[in-house]
PDB file of C-alpha atoms in Angstrom:
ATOM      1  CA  UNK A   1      -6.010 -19.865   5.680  1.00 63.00           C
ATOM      2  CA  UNK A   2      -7.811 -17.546   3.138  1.00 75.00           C
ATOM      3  CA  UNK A   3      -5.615 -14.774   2.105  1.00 92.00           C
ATOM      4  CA  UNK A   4      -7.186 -11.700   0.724  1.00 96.00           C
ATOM      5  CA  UNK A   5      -9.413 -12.020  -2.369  1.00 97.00           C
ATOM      6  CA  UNK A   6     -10.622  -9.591  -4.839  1.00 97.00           C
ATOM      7  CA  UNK A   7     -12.977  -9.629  -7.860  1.00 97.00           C
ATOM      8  CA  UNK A   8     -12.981  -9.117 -10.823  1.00 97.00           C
ATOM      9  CA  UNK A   9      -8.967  -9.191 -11.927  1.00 96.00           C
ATOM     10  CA  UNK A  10      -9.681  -7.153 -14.510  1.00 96.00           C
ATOM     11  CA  UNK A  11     -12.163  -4.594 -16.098  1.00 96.00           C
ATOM     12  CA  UNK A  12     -12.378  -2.316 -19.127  1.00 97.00           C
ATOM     13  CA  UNK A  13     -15.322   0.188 -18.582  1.00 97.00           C
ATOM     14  CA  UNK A  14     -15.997   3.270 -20.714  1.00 97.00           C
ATOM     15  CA  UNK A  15     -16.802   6.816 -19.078  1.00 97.00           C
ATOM     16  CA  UNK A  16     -19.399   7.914 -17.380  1.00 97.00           C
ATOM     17  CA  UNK A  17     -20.339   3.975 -16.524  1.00 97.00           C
ATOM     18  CA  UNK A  18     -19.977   2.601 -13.023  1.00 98.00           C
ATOM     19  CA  UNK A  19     -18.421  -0.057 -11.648  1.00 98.00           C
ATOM     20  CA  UNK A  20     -18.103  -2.403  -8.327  1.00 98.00           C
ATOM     21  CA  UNK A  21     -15.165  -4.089  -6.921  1.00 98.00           C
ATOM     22  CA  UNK A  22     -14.992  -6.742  -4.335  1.00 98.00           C
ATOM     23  CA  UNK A  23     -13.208  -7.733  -1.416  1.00 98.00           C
ATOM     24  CA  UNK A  24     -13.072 -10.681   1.165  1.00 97.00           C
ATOM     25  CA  UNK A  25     -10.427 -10.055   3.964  1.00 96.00           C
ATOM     26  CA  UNK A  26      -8.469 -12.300   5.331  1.00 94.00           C
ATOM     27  CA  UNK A  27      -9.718 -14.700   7.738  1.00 93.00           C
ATOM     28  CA  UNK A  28      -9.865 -13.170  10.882  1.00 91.00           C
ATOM     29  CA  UNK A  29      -9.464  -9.900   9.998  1.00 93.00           C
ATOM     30  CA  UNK A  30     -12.186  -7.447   9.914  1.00 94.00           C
ATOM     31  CA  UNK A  31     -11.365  -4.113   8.694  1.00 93.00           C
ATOM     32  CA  UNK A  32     -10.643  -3.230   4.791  1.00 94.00           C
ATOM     33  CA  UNK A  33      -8.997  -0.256   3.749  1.00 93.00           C
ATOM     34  CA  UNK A  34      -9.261   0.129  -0.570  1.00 96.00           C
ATOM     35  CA  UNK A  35      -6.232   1.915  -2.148  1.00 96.00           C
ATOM     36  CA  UNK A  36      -5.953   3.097  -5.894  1.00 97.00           C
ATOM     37  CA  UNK A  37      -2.144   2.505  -7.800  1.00 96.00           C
ATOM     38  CA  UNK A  38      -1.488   4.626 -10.844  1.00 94.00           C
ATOM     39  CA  UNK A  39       1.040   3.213 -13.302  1.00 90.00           C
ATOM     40  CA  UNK A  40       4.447   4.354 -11.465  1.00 88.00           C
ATOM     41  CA  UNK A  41       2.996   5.565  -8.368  1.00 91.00           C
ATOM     42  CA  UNK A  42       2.383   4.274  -4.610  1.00 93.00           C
ATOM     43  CA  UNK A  43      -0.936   3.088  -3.676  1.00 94.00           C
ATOM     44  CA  UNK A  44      -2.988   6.222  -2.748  1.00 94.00           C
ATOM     45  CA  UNK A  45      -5.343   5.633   0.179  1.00 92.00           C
ATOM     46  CA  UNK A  46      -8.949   5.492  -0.481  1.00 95.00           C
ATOM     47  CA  UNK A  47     -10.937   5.218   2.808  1.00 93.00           C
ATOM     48  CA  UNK A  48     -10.971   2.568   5.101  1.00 92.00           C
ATOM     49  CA  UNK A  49     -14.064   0.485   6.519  1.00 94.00           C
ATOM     50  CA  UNK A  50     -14.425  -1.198  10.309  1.00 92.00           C
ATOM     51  CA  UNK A  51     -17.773  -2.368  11.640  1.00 92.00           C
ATOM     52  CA  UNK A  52     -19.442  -1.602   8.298  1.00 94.00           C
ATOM     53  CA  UNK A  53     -18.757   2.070   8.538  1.00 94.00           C
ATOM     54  CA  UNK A  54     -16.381   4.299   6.596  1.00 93.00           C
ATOM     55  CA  UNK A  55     -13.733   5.159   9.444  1.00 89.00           C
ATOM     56  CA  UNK A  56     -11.228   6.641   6.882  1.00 87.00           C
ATOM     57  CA  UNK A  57     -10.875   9.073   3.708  1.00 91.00           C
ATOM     58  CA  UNK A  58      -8.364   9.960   1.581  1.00 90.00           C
ATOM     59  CA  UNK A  59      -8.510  12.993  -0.979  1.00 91.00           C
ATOM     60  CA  UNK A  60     -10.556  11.431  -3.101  1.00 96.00           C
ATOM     61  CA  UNK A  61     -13.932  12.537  -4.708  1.00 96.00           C
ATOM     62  CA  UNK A  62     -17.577  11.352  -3.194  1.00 96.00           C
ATOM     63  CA  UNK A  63     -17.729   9.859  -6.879  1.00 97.00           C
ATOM     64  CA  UNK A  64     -16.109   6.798  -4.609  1.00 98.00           C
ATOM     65  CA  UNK A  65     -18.171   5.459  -2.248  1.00 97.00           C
ATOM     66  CA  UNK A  66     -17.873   1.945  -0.220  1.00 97.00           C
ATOM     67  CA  UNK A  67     -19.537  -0.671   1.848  1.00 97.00           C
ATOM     68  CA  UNK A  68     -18.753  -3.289   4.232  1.00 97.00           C
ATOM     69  CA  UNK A  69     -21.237  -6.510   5.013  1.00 97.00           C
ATOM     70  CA  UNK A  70     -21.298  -8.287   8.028  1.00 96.00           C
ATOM     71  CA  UNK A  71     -19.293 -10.766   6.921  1.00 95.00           C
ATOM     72  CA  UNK A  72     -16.432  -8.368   6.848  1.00 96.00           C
ATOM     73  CA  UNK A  73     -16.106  -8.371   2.917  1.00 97.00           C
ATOM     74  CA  UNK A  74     -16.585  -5.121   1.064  1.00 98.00           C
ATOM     75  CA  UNK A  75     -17.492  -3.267  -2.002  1.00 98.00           C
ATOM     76  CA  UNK A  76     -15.752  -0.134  -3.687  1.00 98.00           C
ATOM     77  CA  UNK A  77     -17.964   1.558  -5.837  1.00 98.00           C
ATOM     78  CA  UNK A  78     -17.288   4.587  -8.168  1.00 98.00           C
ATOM     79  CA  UNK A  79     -19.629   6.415  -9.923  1.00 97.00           C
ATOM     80  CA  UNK A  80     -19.328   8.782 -13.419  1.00 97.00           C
ATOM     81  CA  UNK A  81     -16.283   6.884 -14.302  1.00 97.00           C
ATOM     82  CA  UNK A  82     -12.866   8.840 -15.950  1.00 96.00           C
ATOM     83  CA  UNK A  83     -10.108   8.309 -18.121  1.00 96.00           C
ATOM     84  CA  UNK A  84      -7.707   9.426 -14.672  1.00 96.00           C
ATOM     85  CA  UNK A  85      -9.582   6.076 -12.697  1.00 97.00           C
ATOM     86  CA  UNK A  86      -7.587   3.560 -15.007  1.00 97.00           C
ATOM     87  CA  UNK A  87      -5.338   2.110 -12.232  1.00 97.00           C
ATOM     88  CA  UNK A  88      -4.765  -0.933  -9.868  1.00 97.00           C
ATOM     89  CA  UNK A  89      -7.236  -0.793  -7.132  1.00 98.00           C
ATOM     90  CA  UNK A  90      -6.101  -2.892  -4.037  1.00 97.00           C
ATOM     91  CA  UNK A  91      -8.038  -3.921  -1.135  1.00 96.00           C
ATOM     92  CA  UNK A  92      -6.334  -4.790   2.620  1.00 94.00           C
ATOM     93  CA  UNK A  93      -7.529  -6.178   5.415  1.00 93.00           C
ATOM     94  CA  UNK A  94      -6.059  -5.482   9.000  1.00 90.00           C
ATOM     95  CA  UNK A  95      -7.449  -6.308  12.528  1.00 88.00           C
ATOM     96  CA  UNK A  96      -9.185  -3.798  14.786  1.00 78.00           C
ATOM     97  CA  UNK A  97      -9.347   0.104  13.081  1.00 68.00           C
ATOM     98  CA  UNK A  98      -7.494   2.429  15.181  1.00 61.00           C
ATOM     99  CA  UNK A  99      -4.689   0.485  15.960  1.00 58.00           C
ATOM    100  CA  UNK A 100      -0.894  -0.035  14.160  1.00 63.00           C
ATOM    101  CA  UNK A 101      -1.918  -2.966  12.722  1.00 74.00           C
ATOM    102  CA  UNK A 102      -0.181  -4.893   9.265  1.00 81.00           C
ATOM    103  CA  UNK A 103      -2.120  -4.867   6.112  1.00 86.00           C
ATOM    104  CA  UNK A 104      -2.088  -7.768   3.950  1.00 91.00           C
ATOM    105  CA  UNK A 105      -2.745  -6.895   0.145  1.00 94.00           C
ATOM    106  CA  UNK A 106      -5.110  -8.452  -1.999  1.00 96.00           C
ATOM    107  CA  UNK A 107      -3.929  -8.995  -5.897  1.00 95.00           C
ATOM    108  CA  UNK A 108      -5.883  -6.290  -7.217  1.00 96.00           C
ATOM    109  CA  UNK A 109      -8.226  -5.313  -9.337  1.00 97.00           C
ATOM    110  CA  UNK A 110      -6.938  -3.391 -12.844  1.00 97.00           C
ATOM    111  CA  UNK A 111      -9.330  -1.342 -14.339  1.00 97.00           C
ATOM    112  CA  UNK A 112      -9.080   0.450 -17.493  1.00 97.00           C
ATOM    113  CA  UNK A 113     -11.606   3.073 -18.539  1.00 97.00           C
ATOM    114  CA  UNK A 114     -11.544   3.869 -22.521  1.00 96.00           C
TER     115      UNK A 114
ATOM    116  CA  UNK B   1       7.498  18.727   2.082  1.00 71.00           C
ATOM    117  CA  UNK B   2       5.430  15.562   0.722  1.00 81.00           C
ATOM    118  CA  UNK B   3       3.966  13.404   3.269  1.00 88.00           C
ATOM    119  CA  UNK B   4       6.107  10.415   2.282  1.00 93.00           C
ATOM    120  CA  UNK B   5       9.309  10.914  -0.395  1.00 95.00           C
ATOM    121  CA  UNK B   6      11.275   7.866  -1.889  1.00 95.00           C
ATOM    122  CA  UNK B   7      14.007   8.220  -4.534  1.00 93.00           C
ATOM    123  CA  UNK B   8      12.052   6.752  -7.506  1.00 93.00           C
ATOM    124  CA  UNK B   9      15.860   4.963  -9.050  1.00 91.00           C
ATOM    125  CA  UNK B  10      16.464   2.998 -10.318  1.00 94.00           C
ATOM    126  CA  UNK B  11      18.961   1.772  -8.452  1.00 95.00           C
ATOM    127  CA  UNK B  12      21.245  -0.853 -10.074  1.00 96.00           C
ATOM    128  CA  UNK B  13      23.272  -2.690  -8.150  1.00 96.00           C
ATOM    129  CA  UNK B  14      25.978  -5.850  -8.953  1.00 97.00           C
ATOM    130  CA  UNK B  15      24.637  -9.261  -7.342  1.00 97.00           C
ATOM    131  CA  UNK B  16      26.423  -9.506  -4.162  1.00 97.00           C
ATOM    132  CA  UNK B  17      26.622  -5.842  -3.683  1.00 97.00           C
ATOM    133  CA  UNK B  18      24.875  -4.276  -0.405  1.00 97.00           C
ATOM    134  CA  UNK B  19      22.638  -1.935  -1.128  1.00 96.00           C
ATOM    135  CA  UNK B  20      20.370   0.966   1.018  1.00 96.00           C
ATOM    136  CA  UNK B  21      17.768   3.640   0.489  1.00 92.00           C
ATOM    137  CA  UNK B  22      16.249   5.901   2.495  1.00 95.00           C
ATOM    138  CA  UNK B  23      12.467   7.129   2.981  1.00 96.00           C
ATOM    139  CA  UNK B  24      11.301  10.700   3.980  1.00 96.00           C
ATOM    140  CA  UNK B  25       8.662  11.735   6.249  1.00 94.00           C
ATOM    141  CA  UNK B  26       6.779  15.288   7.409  1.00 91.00           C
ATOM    142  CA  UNK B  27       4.380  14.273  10.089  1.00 87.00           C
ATOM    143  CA  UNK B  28       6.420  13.881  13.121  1.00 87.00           C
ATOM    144  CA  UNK B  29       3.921  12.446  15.245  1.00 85.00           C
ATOM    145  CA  UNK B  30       4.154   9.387  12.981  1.00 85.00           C
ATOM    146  CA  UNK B  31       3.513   6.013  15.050  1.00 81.00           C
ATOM    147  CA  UNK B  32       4.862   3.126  12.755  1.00 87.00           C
ATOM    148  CA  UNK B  33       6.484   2.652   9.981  1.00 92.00           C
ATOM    149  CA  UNK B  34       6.742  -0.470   7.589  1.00 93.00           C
ATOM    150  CA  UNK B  35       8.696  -1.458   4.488  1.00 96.00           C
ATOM    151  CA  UNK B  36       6.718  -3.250   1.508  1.00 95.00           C
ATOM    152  CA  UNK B  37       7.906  -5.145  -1.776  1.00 97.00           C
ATOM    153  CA  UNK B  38       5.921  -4.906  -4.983  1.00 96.00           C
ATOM    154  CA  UNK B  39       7.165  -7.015  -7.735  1.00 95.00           C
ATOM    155  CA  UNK B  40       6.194  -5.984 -10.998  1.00 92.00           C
ATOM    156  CA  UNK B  41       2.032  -6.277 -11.704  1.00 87.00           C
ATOM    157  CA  UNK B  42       1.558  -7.509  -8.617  1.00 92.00           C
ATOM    158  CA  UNK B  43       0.061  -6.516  -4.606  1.00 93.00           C
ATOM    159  CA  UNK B  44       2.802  -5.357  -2.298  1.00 94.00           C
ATOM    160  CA  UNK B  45       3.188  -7.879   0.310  1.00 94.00           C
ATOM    161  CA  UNK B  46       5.116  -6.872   3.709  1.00 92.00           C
ATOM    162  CA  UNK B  47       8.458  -6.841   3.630  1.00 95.00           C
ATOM    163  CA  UNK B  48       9.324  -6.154   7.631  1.00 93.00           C
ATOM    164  CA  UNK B  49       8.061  -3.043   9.997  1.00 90.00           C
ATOM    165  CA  UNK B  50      10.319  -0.716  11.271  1.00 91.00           C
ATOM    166  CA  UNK B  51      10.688  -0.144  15.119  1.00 82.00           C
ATOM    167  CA  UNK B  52      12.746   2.545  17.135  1.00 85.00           C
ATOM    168  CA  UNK B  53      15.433   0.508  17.580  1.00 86.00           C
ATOM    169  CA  UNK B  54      15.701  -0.712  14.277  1.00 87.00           C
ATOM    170  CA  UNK B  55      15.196  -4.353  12.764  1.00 92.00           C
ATOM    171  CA  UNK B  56      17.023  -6.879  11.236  1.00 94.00           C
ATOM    172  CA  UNK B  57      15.941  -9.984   9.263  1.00 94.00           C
ATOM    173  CA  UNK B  58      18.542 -11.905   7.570  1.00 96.00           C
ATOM    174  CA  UNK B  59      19.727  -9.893   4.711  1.00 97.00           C
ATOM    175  CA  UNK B  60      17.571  -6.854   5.594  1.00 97.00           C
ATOM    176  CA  UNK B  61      17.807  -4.188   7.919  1.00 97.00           C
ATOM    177  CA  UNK B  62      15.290  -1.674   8.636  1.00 96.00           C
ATOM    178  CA  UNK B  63      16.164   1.957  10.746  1.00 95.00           C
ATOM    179  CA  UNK B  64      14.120   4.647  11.750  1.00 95.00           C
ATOM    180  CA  UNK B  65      15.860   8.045  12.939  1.00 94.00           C
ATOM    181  CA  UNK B  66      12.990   9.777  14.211  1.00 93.00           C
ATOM    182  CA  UNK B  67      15.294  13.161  15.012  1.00 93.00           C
ATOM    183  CA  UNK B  68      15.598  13.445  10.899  1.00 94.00           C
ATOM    184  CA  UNK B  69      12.189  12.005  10.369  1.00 94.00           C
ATOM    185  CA  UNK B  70      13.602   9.062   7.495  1.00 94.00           C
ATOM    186  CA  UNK B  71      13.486   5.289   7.505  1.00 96.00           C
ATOM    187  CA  UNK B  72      16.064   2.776   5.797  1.00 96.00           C
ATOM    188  CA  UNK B  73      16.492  -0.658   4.358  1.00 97.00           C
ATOM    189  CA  UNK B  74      19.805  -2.078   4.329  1.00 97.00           C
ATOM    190  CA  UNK B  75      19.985  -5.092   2.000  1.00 97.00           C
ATOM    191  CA  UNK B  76      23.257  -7.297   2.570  1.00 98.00           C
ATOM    192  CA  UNK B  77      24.543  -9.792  -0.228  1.00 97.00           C
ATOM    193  CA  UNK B  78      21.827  -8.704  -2.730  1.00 97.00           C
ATOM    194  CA  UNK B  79      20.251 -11.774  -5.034  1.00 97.00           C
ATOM    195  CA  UNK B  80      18.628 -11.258  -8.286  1.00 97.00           C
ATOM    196  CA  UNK B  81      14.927 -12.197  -6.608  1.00 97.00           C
ATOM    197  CA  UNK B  82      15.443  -9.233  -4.465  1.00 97.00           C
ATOM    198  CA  UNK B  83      14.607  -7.030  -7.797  1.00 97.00           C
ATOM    199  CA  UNK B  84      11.679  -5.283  -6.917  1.00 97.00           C
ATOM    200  CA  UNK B  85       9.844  -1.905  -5.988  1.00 97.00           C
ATOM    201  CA  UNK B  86      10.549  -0.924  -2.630  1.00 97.00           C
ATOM    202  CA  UNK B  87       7.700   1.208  -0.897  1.00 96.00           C
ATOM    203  CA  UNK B  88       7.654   3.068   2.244  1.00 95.00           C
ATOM    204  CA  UNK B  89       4.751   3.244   4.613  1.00 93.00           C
ATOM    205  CA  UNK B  90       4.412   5.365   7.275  1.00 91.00           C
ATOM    206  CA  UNK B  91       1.007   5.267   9.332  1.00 83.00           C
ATOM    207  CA  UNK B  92       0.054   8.837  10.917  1.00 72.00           C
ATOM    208  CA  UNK B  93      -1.515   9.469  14.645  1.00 64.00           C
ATOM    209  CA  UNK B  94      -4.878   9.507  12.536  1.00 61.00           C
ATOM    210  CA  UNK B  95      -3.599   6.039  10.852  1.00 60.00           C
ATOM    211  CA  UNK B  96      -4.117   7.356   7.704  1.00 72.00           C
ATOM    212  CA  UNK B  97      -1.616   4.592   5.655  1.00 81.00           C
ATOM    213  CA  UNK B  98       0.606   6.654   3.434  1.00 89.00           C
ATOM    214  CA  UNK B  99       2.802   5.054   0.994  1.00 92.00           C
ATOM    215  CA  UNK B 100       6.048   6.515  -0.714  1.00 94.00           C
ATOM    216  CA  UNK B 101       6.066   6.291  -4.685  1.00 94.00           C
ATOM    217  CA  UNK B 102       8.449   3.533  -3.980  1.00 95.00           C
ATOM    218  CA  UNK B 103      12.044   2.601  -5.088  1.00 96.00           C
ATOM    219  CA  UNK B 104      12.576   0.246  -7.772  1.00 96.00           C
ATOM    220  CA  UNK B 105      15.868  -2.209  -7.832  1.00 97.00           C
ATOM    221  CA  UNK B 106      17.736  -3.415 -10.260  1.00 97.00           C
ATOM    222  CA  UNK B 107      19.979  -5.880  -9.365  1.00 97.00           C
ATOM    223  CA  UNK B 108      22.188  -6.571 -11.965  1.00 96.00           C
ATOM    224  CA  UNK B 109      24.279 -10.879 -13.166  1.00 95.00           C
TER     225      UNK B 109
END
């Protein structure tokens, strides 16, 4: 049984470029929230995606933006890139949006923007 | 008030010792509440969920006093693996997922 996946592991971009991260969910589960981890801080929600639409948002700028395939698997995209986006960006996949469900972490990606 | 507050530590604590911490919360209409590890440069994997009649699971013990709006871990006979960041979650009405800044522990030969 698959646990949750996420490409690339790491990243270096510079500003103002764009960049793409993956995620596969765990098998069975269909809805992917994205989170972003600062050095030192607690994962800060990003927006959340069930039945390819974005269900979820956090305070973050449209500069993010996401997408989910039918598969289940999804894309985070952000656009115009900063210094400030250097973080851990984690992916996790739950069952069913709307409900209490447990998410189960994928291992991250860690970007670093120069 | 912040959504979710943690005491940031570190705690350091003798092996063997029994140590707890407690997690904050504003949004009393919160529906579930869960307790995650995060070892160091690494995802935070579930550690157990906290229900209204609190939780226990081996070593660990998880409350929630709803009245004062806080969850805690209790951790019994503490081992050097348990070293980690602790992190709070609460989940909202609108299931938002907040997390606390988390609680790193030190526990100490």
């Amino acid at each position: 049984d698959a646990g949750v996946t996420q490409s690339p592991t790491h990243l270096i971009k510079t500003r103002g470029q764009q960049v793409t991260l993956r995620c596969s969910p765990k098998s069975g589960h269909d809805t992917v929230s994205w989170y972003q981890q600062a050095l030192g801080q607690g994962p800060q929600f990003i927006f959340q995606y069930y039945e390819e639409e974005e269900r979820q948002r956090g305070n973050f700028p449209d500069r993010f933006s996401g997408h989910q395939f039918p598969n289940y698997s999804s894309e985070l995209n952000v656009n115009a890139l900063w210094l400030g986006d250097s973080a851990l960006y984690l992916c996790a996949s739950s069952r069913g949006a709307g409900r209490q469900e447990t998410q189960y972490f994928g291992p991250g990606t860690r970007l670093l923007v120069l | 008030r912040k959504e979710v507050e943690q005491d940031p530590g570190p705690f350091n604590v003798p092996e063997g010792a029994t140590v707890a911490f407690n997690c904050t919360y504003s949004n009393s209409a919160s529906q579930s509440f869960f307790w995650y590890r995060q070892d160091c440069r690494k995802e935070p994997k579930l550690l157990m969920s906290v229900y209204s009649s609190g939780n226990e699971d081996g070593r660990f013990t998880a409350q929630l006093n709803r009245a004062s709006q806080y969850i805690s871990l209790l951790i019994r006979d503490s081992k050097l693996s348990d070293s980690a960041t602790y992190l709070c979650v609460v989940n909202p009405r609108d299931d938002k997922i907040i997390f606390g800044k988390g609680t790193r522990l030190h526990i100490l030969p």
